Coordinates of C-alpha atoms and ligand atoms in Angstrom, one line a residue:
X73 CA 245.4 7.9 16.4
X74 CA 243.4 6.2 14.3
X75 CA 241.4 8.0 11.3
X76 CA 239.0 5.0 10.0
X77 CA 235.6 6.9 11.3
X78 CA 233.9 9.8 10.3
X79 CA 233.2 11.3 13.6
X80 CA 229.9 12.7 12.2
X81 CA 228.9 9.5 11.4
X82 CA 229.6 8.3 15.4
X83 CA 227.7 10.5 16.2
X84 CA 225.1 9.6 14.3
X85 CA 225.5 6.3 15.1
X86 CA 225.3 7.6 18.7
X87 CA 222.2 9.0 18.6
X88 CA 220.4 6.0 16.7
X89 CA 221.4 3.8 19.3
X90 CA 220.0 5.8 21.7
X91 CA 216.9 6.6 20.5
X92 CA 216.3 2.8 19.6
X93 CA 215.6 2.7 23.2
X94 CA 212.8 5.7 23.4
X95 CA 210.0 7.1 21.4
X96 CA 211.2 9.4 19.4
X97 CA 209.2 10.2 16.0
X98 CA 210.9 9.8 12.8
X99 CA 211.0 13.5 11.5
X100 CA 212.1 14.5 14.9
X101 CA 214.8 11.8 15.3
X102 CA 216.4 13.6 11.8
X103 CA 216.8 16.5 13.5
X104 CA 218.8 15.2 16.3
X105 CA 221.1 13.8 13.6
X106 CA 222.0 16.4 11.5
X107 CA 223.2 20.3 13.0
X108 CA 220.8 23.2 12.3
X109 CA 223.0 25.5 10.0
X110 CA 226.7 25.3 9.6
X111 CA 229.0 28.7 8.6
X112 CA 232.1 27.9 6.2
X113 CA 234.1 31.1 5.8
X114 CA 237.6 31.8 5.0
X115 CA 240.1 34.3 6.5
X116 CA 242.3 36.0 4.3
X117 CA 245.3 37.6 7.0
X118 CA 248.4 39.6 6.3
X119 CA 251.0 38.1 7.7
X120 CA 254.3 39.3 9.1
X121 CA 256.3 39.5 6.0
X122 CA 253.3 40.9 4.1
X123 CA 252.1 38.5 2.1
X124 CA 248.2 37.2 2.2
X125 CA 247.4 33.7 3.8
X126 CA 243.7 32.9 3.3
X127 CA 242.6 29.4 6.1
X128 CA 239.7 28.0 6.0
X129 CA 236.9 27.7 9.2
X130 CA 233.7 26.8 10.4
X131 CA 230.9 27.2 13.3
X132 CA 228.0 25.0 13.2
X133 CA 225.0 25.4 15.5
X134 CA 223.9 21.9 16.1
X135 CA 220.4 22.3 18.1
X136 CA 219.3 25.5 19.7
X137 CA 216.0 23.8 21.5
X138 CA 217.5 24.1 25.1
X139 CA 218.7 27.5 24.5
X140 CA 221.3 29.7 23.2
X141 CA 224.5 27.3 21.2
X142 CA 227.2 26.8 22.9
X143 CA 230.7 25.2 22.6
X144 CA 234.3 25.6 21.7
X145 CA 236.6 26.7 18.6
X146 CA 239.6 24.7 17.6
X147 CA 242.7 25.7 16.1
X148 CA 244.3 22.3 14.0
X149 CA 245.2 21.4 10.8
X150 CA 243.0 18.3 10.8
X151 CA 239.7 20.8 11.3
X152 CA 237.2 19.7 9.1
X153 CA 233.1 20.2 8.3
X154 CA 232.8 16.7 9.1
X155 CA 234.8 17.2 12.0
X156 CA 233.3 20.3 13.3
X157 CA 229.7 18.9 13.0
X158 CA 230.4 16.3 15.4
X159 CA 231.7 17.9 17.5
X160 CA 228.7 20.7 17.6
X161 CA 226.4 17.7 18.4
X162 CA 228.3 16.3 20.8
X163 CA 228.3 19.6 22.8
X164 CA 224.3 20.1 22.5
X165 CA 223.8 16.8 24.0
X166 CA 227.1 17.4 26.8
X167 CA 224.7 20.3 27.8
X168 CA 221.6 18.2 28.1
X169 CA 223.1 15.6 30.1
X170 CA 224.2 17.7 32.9
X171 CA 221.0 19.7 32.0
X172 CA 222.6 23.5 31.7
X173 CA 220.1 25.8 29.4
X174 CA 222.2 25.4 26.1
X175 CA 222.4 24.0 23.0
X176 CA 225.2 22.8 21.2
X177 CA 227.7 24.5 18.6
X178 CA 231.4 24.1 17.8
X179 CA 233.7 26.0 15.4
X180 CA 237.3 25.3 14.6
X181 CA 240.4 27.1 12.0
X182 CA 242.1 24.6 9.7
X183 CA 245.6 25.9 11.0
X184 CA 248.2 24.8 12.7
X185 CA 249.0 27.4 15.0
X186 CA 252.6 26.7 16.1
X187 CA 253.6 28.2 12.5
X188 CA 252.0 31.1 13.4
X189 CA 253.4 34.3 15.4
X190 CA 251.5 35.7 18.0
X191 CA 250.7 38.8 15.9
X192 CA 248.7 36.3 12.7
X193 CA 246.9 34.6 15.5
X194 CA 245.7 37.7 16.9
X195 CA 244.8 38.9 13.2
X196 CA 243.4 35.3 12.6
X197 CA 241.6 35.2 15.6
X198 CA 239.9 38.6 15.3
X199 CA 239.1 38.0 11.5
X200 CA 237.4 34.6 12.7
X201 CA 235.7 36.8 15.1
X202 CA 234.4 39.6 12.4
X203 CA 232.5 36.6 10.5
X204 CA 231.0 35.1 13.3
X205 CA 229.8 38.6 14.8
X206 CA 226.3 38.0 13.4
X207 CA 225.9 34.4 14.7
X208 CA 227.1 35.0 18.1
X209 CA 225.7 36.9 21.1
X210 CA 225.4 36.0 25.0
X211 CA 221.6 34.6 24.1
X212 CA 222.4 33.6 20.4
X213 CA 225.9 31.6 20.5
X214 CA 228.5 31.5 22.8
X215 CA 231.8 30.4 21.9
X216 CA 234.5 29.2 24.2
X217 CA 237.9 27.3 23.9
X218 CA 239.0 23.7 22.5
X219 CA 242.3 22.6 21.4
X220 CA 245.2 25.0 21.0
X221 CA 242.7 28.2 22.4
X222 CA 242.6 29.4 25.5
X223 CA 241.9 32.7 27.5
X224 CA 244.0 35.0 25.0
X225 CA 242.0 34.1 22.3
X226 CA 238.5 33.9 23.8
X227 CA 240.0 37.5 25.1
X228 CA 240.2 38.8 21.8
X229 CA 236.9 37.2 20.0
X230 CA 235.2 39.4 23.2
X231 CA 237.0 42.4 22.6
X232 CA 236.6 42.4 18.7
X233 CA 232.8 41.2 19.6
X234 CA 232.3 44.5 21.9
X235 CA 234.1 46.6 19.9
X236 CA 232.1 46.0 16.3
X237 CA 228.7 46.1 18.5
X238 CA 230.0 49.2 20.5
X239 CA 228.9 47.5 23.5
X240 CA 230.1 45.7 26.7
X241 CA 229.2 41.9 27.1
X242 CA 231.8 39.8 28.4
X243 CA 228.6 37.0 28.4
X244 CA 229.1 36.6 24.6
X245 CA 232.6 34.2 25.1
X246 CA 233.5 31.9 28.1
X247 CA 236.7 31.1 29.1
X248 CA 238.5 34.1 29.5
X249 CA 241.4 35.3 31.4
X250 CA 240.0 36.4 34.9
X251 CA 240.4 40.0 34.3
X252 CA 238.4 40.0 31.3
X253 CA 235.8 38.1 32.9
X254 CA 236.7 34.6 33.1
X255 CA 235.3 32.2 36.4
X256 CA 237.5 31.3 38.8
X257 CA 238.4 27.5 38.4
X258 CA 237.7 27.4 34.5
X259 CA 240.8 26.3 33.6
X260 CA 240.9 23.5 35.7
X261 CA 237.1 22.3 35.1
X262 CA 237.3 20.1 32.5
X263 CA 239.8 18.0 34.5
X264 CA 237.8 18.4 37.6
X265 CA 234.9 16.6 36.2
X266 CA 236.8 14.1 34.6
X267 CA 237.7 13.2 38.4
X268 CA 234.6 13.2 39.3
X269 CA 233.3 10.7 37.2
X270 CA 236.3 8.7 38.0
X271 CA 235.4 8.6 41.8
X272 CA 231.5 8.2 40.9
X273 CA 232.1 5.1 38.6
X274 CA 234.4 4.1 41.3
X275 CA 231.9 4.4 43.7
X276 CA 228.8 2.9 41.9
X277 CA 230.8 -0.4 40.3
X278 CA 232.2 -1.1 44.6
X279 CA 235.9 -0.1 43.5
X280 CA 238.3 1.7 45.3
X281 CA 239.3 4.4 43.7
X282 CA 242.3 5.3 46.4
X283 CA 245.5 3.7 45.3
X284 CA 244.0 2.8 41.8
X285 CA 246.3 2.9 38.8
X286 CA 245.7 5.5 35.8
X287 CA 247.1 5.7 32.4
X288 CA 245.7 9.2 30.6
X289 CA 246.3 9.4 27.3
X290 CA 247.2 13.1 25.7
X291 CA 248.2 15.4 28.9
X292 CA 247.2 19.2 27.8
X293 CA 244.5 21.0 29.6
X294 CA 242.0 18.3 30.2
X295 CA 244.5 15.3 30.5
X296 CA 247.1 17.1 32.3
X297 CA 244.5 18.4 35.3
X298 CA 242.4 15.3 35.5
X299 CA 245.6 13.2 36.7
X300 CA 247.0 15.9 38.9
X301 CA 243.4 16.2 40.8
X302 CA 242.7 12.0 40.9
X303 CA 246.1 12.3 42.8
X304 CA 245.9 15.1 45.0
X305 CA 242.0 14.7 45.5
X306 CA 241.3 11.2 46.0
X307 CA 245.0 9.3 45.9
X308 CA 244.9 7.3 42.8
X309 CA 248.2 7.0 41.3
X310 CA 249.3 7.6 37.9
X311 CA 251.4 5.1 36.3
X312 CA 251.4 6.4 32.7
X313 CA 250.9 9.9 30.7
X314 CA 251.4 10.6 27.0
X315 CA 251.5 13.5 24.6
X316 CA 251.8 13.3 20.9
X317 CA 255.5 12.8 20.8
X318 CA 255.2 9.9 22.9
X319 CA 254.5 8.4 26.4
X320 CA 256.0 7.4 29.9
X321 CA 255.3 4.3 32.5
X322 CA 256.3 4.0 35.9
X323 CA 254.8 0.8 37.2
X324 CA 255.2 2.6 41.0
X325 CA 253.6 5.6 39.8
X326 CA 255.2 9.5 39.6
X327 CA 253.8 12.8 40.5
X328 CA 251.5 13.8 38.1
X329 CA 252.3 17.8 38.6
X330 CA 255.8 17.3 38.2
X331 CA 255.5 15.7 34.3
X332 CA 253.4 18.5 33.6
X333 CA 256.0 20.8 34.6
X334 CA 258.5 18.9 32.7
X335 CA 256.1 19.0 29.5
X336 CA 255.9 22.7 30.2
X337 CA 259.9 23.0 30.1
X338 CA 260.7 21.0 27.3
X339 CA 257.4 20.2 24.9
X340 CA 257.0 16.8 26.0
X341 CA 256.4 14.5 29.4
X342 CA 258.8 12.1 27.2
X343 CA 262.1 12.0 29.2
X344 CA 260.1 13.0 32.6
X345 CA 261.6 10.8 36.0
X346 CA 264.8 8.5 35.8
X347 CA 262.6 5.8 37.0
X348 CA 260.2 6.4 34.0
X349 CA 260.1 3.6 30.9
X350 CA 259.6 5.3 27.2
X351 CA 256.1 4.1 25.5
X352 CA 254.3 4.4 22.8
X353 CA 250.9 5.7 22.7
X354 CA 249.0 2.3 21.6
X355 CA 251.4 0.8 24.5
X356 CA 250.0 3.1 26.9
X357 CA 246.2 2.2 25.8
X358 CA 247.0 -1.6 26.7
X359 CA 248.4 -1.0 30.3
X360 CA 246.8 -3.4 32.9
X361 CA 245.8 -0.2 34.7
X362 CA 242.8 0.4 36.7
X363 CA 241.9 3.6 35.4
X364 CA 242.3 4.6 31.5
X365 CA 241.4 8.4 30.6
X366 CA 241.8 9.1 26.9
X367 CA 242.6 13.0 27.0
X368 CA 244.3 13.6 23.3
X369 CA 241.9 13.8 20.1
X370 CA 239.2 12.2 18.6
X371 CA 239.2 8.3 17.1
X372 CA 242.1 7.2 19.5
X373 CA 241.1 4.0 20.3
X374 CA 239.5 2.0 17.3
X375 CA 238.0 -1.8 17.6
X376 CA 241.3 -3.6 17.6
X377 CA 243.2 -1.3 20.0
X378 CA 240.3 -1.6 22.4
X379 CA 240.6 -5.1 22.2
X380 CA 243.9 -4.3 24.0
X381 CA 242.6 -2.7 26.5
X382 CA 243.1 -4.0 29.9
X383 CA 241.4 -1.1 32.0
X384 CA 238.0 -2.3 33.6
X385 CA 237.0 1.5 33.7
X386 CA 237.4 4.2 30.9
X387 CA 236.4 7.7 31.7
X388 CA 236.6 10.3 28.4
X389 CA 238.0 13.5 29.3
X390 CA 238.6 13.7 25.1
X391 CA 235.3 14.4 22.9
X392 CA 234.7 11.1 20.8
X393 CA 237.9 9.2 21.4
X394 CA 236.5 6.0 20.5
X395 CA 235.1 4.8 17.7
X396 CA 231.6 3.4 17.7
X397 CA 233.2 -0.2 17.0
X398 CA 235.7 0.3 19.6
X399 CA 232.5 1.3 21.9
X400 CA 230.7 -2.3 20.9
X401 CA 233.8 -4.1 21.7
X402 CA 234.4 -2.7 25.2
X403 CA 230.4 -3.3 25.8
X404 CA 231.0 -7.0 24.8
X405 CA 234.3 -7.1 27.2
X406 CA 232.2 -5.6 30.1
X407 CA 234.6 -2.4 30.1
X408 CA 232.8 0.4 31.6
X409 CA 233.0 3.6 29.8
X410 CA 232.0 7.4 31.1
X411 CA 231.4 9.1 28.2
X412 CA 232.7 12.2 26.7
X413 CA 229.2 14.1 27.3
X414 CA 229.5 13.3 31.0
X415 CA 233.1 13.3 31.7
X416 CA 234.6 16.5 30.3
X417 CA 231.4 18.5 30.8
X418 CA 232.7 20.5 33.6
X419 CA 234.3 22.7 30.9
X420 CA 231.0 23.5 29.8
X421 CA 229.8 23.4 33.0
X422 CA 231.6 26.4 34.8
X423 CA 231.4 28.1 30.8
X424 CA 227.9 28.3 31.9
X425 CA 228.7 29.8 35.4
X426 CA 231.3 32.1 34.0
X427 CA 228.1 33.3 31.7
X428 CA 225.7 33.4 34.7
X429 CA 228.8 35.7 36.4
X430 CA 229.1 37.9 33.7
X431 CA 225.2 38.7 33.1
X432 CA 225.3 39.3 36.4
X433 CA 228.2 40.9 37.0
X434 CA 228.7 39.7 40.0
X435 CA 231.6 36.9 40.3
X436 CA 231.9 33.6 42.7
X437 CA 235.0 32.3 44.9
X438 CA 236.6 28.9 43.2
X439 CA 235.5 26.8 46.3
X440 CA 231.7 28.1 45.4
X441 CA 232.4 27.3 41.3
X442 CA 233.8 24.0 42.4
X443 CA 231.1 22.8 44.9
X444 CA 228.1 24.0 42.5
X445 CA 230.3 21.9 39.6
X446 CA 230.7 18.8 41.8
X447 CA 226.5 18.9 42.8
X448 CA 225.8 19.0 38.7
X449 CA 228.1 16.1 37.7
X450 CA 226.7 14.1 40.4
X451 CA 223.6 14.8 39.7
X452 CA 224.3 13.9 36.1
X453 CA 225.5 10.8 36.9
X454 CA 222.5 9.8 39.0
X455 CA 221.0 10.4 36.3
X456 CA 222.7 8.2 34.1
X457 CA 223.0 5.6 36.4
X458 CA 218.7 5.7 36.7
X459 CA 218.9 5.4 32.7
X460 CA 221.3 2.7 32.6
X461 CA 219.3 0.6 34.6
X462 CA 215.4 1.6 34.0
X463 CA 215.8 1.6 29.8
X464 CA 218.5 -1.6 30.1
X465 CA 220.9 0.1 28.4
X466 CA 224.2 -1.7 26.6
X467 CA 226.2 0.6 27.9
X468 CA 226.7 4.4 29.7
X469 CA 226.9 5.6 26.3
X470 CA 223.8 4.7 25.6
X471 CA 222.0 5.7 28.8
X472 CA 223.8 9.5 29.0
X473 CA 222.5 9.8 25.2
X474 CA 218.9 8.2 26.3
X475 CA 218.8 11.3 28.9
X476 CA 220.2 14.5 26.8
X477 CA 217.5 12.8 23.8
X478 CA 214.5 12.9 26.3
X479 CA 215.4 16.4 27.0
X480 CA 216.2 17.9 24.0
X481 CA 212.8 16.3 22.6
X482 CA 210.8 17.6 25.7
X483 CA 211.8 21.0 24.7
X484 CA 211.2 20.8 21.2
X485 CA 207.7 19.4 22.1
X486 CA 207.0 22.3 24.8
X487 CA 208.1 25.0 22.0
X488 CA 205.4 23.7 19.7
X489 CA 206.1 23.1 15.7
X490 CA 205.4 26.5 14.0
X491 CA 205.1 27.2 11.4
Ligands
NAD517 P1 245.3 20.5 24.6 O1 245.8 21.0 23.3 O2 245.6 21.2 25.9 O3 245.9 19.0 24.9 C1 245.9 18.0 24.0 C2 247.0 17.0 24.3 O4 246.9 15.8 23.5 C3 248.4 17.5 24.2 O5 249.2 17.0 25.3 C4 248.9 16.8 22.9 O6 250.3 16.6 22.9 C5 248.2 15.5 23.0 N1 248.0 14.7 21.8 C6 247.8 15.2 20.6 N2 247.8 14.2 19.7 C7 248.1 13.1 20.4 C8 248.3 11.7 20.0 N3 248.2 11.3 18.8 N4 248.6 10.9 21.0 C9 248.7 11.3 22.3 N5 248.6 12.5 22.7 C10 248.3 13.4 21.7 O7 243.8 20.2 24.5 P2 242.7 20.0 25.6 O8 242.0 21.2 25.8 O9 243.3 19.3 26.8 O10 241.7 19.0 24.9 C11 241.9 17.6 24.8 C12 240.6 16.9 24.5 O11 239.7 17.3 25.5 C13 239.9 17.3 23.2 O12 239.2 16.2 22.7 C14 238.9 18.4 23.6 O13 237.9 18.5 22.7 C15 238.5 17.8 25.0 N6 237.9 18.8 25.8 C16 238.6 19.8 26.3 C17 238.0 20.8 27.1 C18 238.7 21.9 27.8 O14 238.1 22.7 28.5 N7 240.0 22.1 27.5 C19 236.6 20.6 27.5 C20 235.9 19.5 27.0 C21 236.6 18.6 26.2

């Protein structure tokens, strides 16, 4: 990875190149840059052999103008404010692009959770969930997961949630395990949209998508499920995966489900097929592939990796993995890139129906999540396909950001300035 940008400051830069094409009025265009309030706690925990551990964390509600915040909480060493900002602004203009009635938020532990037994994360978890209790709320905030959280701990930020407010509302978290309220296909989503945007780029640039090569970088949750489902959905073939102890290339291609079975065994896809050549991950970016899905962290591709690229089509299942330089240079090379805000928003997206199941406690099959998933990313993309050509825009970037902007503003204006 590399660390040379601020990912506040992409975003930033993100949102100023955006609203260069559109009317937006300076003291408005401020508050588009910056998030609306930002909590940094800390949380002192006993751990197993007694002693006290105090770690640091954060929420920040970015822009609450299309309704209640919403977005994940990560669990990594490298969490920062900076970090954590970004990444809350990012998620309030995800949910404006594929248009779902949320803002944006994001929270994250400095921590790196592998040191921890399961009995500090629970503590951790729950103590995380005690400060947040007056911030969050099914029409306030709504947490969910991000890197190194999943179902157990969105299970225990609801249960410490209903038990402190003496109330049930499974709402006030997303991505839970089923029996605790968690939608059907939720684990999968984020994935599934990736592939979606794959075959709709596909689609609107004439390519086949059927047979195409696809390097993903980073093969967790997102990564992992995005190459299993651009196999078994529409045939492409993976020719390359990596985590962060390295990567593996099979010019011929391998099956995708199998290396994350062998990650699951042992830690890593590294040693996965006999057929399978050992790569690094700037290797992997450079592949003369057809397909290239970035799926680790933020900032993995800077200006002179992307200047390596040989992909003609990027599609982010990662939030922010390139830098705003490494964005201009793929522009200039005529790289086309799906962004972040489109790609991975099926995460959000079936967040949103495992909210609209909860409040109304009544809960849909996975073909039903998955059809009403697939009619919202296309949608989205129409959408940013009608930007990209009526504003002129550099890039899809640009045009996806032109879209959440225009919505995000027409709320803000139909609210009224008060006081
Ligand atoms: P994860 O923890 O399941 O997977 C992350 C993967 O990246 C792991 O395989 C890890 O080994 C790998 N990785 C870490 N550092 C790396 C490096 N330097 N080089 C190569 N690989 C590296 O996390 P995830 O949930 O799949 O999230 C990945 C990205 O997708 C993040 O940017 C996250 O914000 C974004 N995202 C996830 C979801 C979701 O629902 N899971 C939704 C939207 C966006």
């Amino acid at each position: 990875m590399t660390d040379e940008a601020n990912p506040f400051e992409s975003l930033q830069e993100q949102v100023d190149d955006a609203a260069a094409h559109i009317d937006v009025a300076d003291g408005l265009l401020e508050r588009l840059k910056r998030p609306e309030r930002v909590l940094e706690t800390n949380l002192t925990i006993r751990m197993d052999d007694g002693s006290l551990e105090t770690f640091r964390a954060y929420r920040a509600q970015f822009n609450g103008d299309r309704g209640p915040y919403k977005g994940g909480i990560r669990y990594h060493p490298d969490v920062s404010r900076d970090e954590v900002k970004a990444l809350s602004g990012w998620m309030a203009y995800k949910t404006a692009t594929v248009d779902i009635p949320y803002g944006g938020g994001k929270g994250g532990i400095v921590v790196d959770p592998t040191t921890l037994s399961g009995g500090e994360l629970e503590r951790l978890t729950r103590a995380f969930a005690e400060e947040l209790r007056p911030l969050i709320g099914e029409d306030r905030d709504i947490p969910a997961p991000d890197v190194n959280t999943g179902q157990r701990e969105m299970n225990w930020i609801k249960d410490t949630y209903e038990t402190l407010e003496n109330t049930t509302e499974p709402g006030v978290v997303t991505g839970k395990s089923p029996d605790s309220g968690g939608s059907a296909g939720r684990v999968r989503a984020t994935g599934r949209s990736t592939m979606l945007a794959a075959r709709e780029v596909f689609d609107y640039l004439g390519k086949r998508i059927e047979g195409a090569t696809v390097a993903v970088q980073g093969y967790g949750n997102a990564g992992s499920v995005a190459a299993r489902l651009l196999e078994s959905e529409l045939g492409a073939n993976v020719v390359a995966v990596s985590d962060s102890s390295g990567g593996i290339y099979t010019p011929g291609g391998f099956d995708a489900a199998a290396a994350k079975e062998h990650k699951n065994e042992t830690g890593s896809v590294v040693g996965f097929g006999d057929a399978s050549e050992e790569i690094t991950n700037e290797e992997l970016l450079g592949l003369d592939v057809d397909l290239l899905v970035p799926a680790a962290l933020e900032n993995a591709i800077d200006a002179d990796l992307a200047e390596t690229v040989s992909a003609d089509v990027i599609v982010e299942a990662a939030n922010g993995p390139l830098t705003p330089d490494a964005d201009g240079v793929l522009t200039e090379r005529d790289v086309h890139v799906v962004p972040d805000i489109l790609a991975n928003a099926g995460g959000v997206t079936v967040s949103y129906f495992e909210w609209v199941q909860n409040r109304q406690r009544f809960y849909w099959t996975e073909e039903r999540v998955n059809e009403e998933l697939e009619r919202i990313i296309c949608d989205a993309f129409d959408g940013l396909v009608t930007a990209y050509e009526s504003y002129d825009a550099p890039n899809f970037r640009t045009a996806a950001y032109i879209v959440a902007i225009e919505r995000i503003v027409d709320a803000h204006a139909e609210s009224g300035t008060w006081p």
